[in-house]
GROMACS .gro file of C-alpha atoms in nm:
model
  186
    1MET     CA    1   6.149  -2.479   6.317
    2LEU     CA    2   6.521  -2.463   6.389
    3GLU     CA    3   6.565  -2.807   6.233
    4SER     CA    4   6.400  -2.691   5.908
    5LEU     CA    5   6.620  -2.379   5.903
    6ILE     CA    6   6.931  -2.595   5.948
    7GLU     CA    7   6.817  -2.818   5.659
    8MET     CA    8   6.761  -2.516   5.438
    9VAL     CA    9   7.107  -2.381   5.521
   10LYS     CA   10   7.260  -2.722   5.447
   11SER     CA   11   7.108  -2.736   5.101
   12PHE     CA   12   7.221  -2.377   5.033
   13ILE     CA   13   7.577  -2.461   5.139
   14ILE     CA   14   7.589  -2.775   4.929
   15SER     CA   15   7.464  -2.574   4.627
   16PHE     CA   16   7.701  -2.279   4.661
   17GLY     CA   17   8.005  -2.430   4.836
   18ASP     CA   18   8.261  -2.180   4.964
   19LEU     CA   19   8.056  -1.883   4.844
   20GLY     CA   20   7.763  -2.027   5.047
   21ILE     CA   21   7.977  -2.021   5.364
   22PHE     CA   22   8.062  -1.656   5.304
   23ILE     CA   23   7.708  -1.548   5.205
   24GLY     CA   24   7.543  -1.740   5.487
   25ASN     CA   25   7.761  -1.572   5.747
   26PHE     CA   26   7.735  -1.231   5.582
   27LEU     CA   27   7.355  -1.246   5.587
   28SER     CA   28   7.328  -1.385   5.939
   29SER     CA   29   7.552  -1.105   6.074
   30SER     CA   30   7.367  -0.825   5.902
   31ILE     CA   31   7.021  -0.702   5.997
   32ILE     CA   32   6.851  -1.001   5.831
   33PRO     CA   33   6.691  -1.208   6.110
   34ILE     CA   34   6.878  -1.534   6.047
   35PRO     CA   35   7.047  -1.681   6.355
   36SER     CA   36   7.421  -1.711   6.301
   37GLU     CA   37   7.424  -2.006   6.535
   38ALA     CA   38   7.202  -2.211   6.301
   39VAL     CA   39   7.405  -2.109   5.995
   40LEU     CA   40   7.740  -2.210   6.146
   41PHE     CA   41   7.600  -2.523   6.307
   42ALA     CA   42   7.461  -2.636   5.970
   43GLN     CA   43   7.788  -2.557   5.794
   44GLY     CA   44   7.969  -2.787   6.033
   45ALA     CA   45   7.702  -3.057   6.013
   46VAL     CA   46   7.741  -3.070   5.632
   47GLY     CA   47   8.099  -3.181   5.689
   48LEU     CA   48   8.287  -2.892   5.535
   49GLU     CA   49   8.644  -2.822   5.647
   50LEU     CA   50   8.641  -2.646   5.985
   51VAL     CA   51   8.931  -2.421   5.888
   52LYS     CA   52   8.746  -2.309   5.573
   53ILE     CA   53   8.424  -2.243   5.769
   54THR     CA   54   8.618  -2.051   6.034
   55VAL     CA   55   8.805  -1.826   5.792
   56LEU     CA   56   8.524  -1.763   5.538
   57GLY     CA   57   8.275  -1.741   5.824
   58ALA     CA   58   8.480  -1.480   6.011
   59ILE     CA   59   8.524  -1.271   5.694
   60GLY     CA   60   8.154  -1.295   5.605
   61SER     CA   61   8.046  -1.228   5.959
   62THR     CA   62   8.272  -0.925   5.991
   63LEU     CA   63   8.159  -0.772   5.662
   64GLY     CA   64   7.792  -0.840   5.745
   65SER     CA   65   7.829  -0.675   6.082
   66ILE     CA   66   7.940  -0.354   5.912
   67VAL     CA   67   7.583  -0.316   5.792
   68CYS     CA   68   7.459  -0.317   6.153
   69TYR     CA   69   7.734  -0.073   6.260
   70TYR     CA   70   7.628   0.181   5.996
   71ILE     CA   71   7.263   0.129   6.070
   72GLY     CA   72   7.340   0.221   6.426
   73ARG     CA   73   7.566   0.510   6.328
   74TYR     CA   74   7.312   0.680   6.104
   75GLY     CA   75   6.975   0.530   6.183
   76ARG     CA   76   6.905   0.553   6.559
   77ASN     CA   77   6.579   0.745   6.512
   78PHE     CA   78   6.462   0.491   6.254
   79LEU     CA   79   6.555   0.202   6.487
   80GLU     CA   80   6.369   0.352   6.781
   81LYS     CA   81   6.059   0.387   6.565
   82TYR     CA   82   6.073   0.072   6.349
   83GLY     CA   83   6.333  -0.148   6.515
   84LYS     CA   84   6.077  -0.393   6.652
   85TYR     CA   85   6.017  -0.507   6.296
   86PHE     CA   86   6.384  -0.611   6.279
   87PHE     CA   87   6.391  -0.764   6.630
   88VAL     CA   88   6.575  -0.458   6.765
   89SER     CA   89   6.381  -0.315   7.056
   90SER     CA   90   6.468   0.003   7.244
   91GLU     CA   91   6.518  -0.215   7.554
   92LYS     CA   92   6.785  -0.419   7.373
   93LEU     CA   93   6.956  -0.102   7.261
   94LYS     CA   94   6.956   0.039   7.616
   95PHE     CA   95   7.091  -0.293   7.748
   96SER     CA   96   7.378  -0.294   7.497
   97GLU     CA   97   7.458   0.072   7.566
   98LYS     CA   98   7.490  -0.015   7.939
   99TRP     CA   99   7.735  -0.290   7.852
  100PHE     CA  100   7.939  -0.048   7.644
  101LYS     CA  101   7.948   0.210   7.919
  102ARG     CA  102   8.068  -0.056   8.163
  103TRP     CA  103   8.303  -0.264   7.952
  104GLY     CA  104   8.391  -0.039   7.659
  105SER     CA  105   8.512  -0.186   7.335
  106TYR     CA  106   8.563  -0.530   7.493
  107THR     CA  107   8.185  -0.566   7.466
  108ILE     CA  108   8.229  -0.630   7.092
  109LEU     CA  109   8.497  -0.892   7.145
  110VAL     CA  110   8.296  -1.075   7.411
  111SER     CA  111   7.969  -1.055   7.218
  112ARG     CA  112   8.144  -1.223   6.922
  113ILE     CA  113   8.321  -1.495   7.116
  114ILE     CA  114   8.031  -1.622   7.326
  115PRO     CA  115   7.799  -1.792   7.077
  116VAL     CA  116   7.468  -1.730   7.248
  117ILE     CA  117   7.506  -1.353   7.291
  118PRO     CA  118   7.305  -1.165   7.022
  119PHE     CA  119   7.594  -0.971   6.874
  120LYS     CA  120   7.386  -0.784   6.614
  121ILE     CA  121   7.248  -0.552   6.880
  122PHE     CA  122   7.599  -0.481   6.999
  123SER     CA  123   7.710  -0.404   6.647
  124ILE     CA  124   7.425  -0.156   6.616
  125ALA     CA  125   7.505  -0.003   6.956
  126SER     CA  126   7.871   0.043   6.861
  127GLY     CA  127   7.752   0.249   6.565
  128ILE     CA  128   7.512   0.448   6.779
  129LEU     CA  129   7.788   0.522   7.030
  130LYS     CA  130   8.026   0.610   6.746
  131MET     CA  131   8.289   0.356   6.841
  132ASN     CA  132   8.606   0.396   6.638
  133PHE     CA  133   8.538   0.201   6.318
  134LYS     CA  134   8.887   0.045   6.289
  135THR     CA  135   8.871  -0.077   6.651
  136TYR     CA  136   8.523  -0.213   6.590
  137LEU     CA  137   8.632  -0.394   6.277
  138ALA     CA  138   8.943  -0.548   6.438
  139LEU     CA  139   8.759  -0.671   6.749
  140THR     CA  140   8.473  -0.806   6.541
  141PHE     CA  141   8.710  -0.994   6.313
  142ILE     CA  142   8.915  -1.137   6.603
  143GLY     CA  143   8.605  -1.237   6.801
  144SER     CA  144   8.443  -1.402   6.499
  145PHE     CA  145   8.710  -1.669   6.468
  146PRO     CA  146   8.633  -1.858   6.790
  147ARG     CA  147   8.258  -1.817   6.738
  148CYS     CA  148   8.271  -1.958   6.385
  149PHE     CA  149   8.498  -2.242   6.486
  150LEU     CA  150   8.300  -2.345   6.796
  151LEU     CA  151   7.961  -2.342   6.631
  152ALA     CA  152   8.083  -2.521   6.319
  153TYR     CA  153   8.261  -2.776   6.540
  154PHE     CA  154   7.943  -2.842   6.734
  155GLY     CA  155   7.761  -2.887   6.403
  156PHE     CA  156   8.026  -3.139   6.297
  157LEU     CA  157   7.993  -3.323   6.628
  158SER     CA  158   7.618  -3.342   6.586
  159SER     CA  159   7.667  -3.547   6.276
  160THR     CA  160   7.867  -3.803   6.479
  161ASN     CA  161   7.749  -3.772   6.840
  162ILE     CA  162   7.427  -3.591   6.927
  163TYR     CA  163   7.471  -3.632   7.304
  164LEU     CA  164   7.807  -3.459   7.307
  165THR     CA  165   7.654  -3.177   7.105
  166ILE     CA  166   7.365  -3.133   7.346
  167LEU     CA  167   7.612  -3.116   7.636
  168ALA     CA  168   7.827  -2.860   7.457
  169ILE     CA  169   7.529  -2.644   7.371
  170ALA     CA  170   7.399  -2.661   7.729
  171ILE     CA  171   7.741  -2.542   7.853
  172LEU     CA  172   7.744  -2.256   7.606
  173PHE     CA  173   7.402  -2.139   7.718
  174ALA     CA  174   7.515  -2.160   8.081
  175ILE     CA  175   7.815  -1.929   8.024
  176PRO     CA  176   7.614  -1.604   7.976
  177ALA     CA  177   7.396  -1.690   8.274
  178LEU     CA  178   7.704  -1.742   8.485
  179ILE     CA  179   7.856  -1.411   8.368
  180ASP     CA  180   7.531  -1.232   8.443
  181ARG     CA  181   7.517  -1.382   8.791
  182ILE     CA  182   7.875  -1.279   8.865
  183ASN     CA  183   7.803  -0.927   8.743
  184ARG     CA  184   7.494  -0.895   8.960
  185LYS     CA  185   7.696  -0.983   9.270
  186LYS     CA  186   7.943  -0.698   9.206
   0.00000   0.00000   0.00000
């Protein structure tokens, strides 16, 4: 399934070029259930310039996340009732609220930088918790750069060396598990 999604994203990018980079990242960062990892990976695999993917991806991702922020800000009751249809469960909201209470606004930065953390839920939670919008926007934009670069770079590597890509992805999935383990010991 992921492979077919990546192929679909590739054909979209080839058809729309730079606008496709922006739109793909905008949509994957908004409430639409498209994994940003697959979008960025495919953009890199197509062989587009990494700098272009990083910049346009960060802009698209940031603007798309504003949708989630405002959904959280004004739609908590709706999300609690219908969120499961958008892959937003009340458990995920409670989890993200705990992170915010513990780590504050750094939660947004970290959720953007580490590629396997589902940042949409943190964008929604920052709206629910009425995080300062300018702070949210700045941290989202800053954190989107490394995320976009890393995932696009792994996509690029996959077109040349699949084993290196598998290793890199395994390491990325290990990072959140390691962070969780460290936090549980505290």
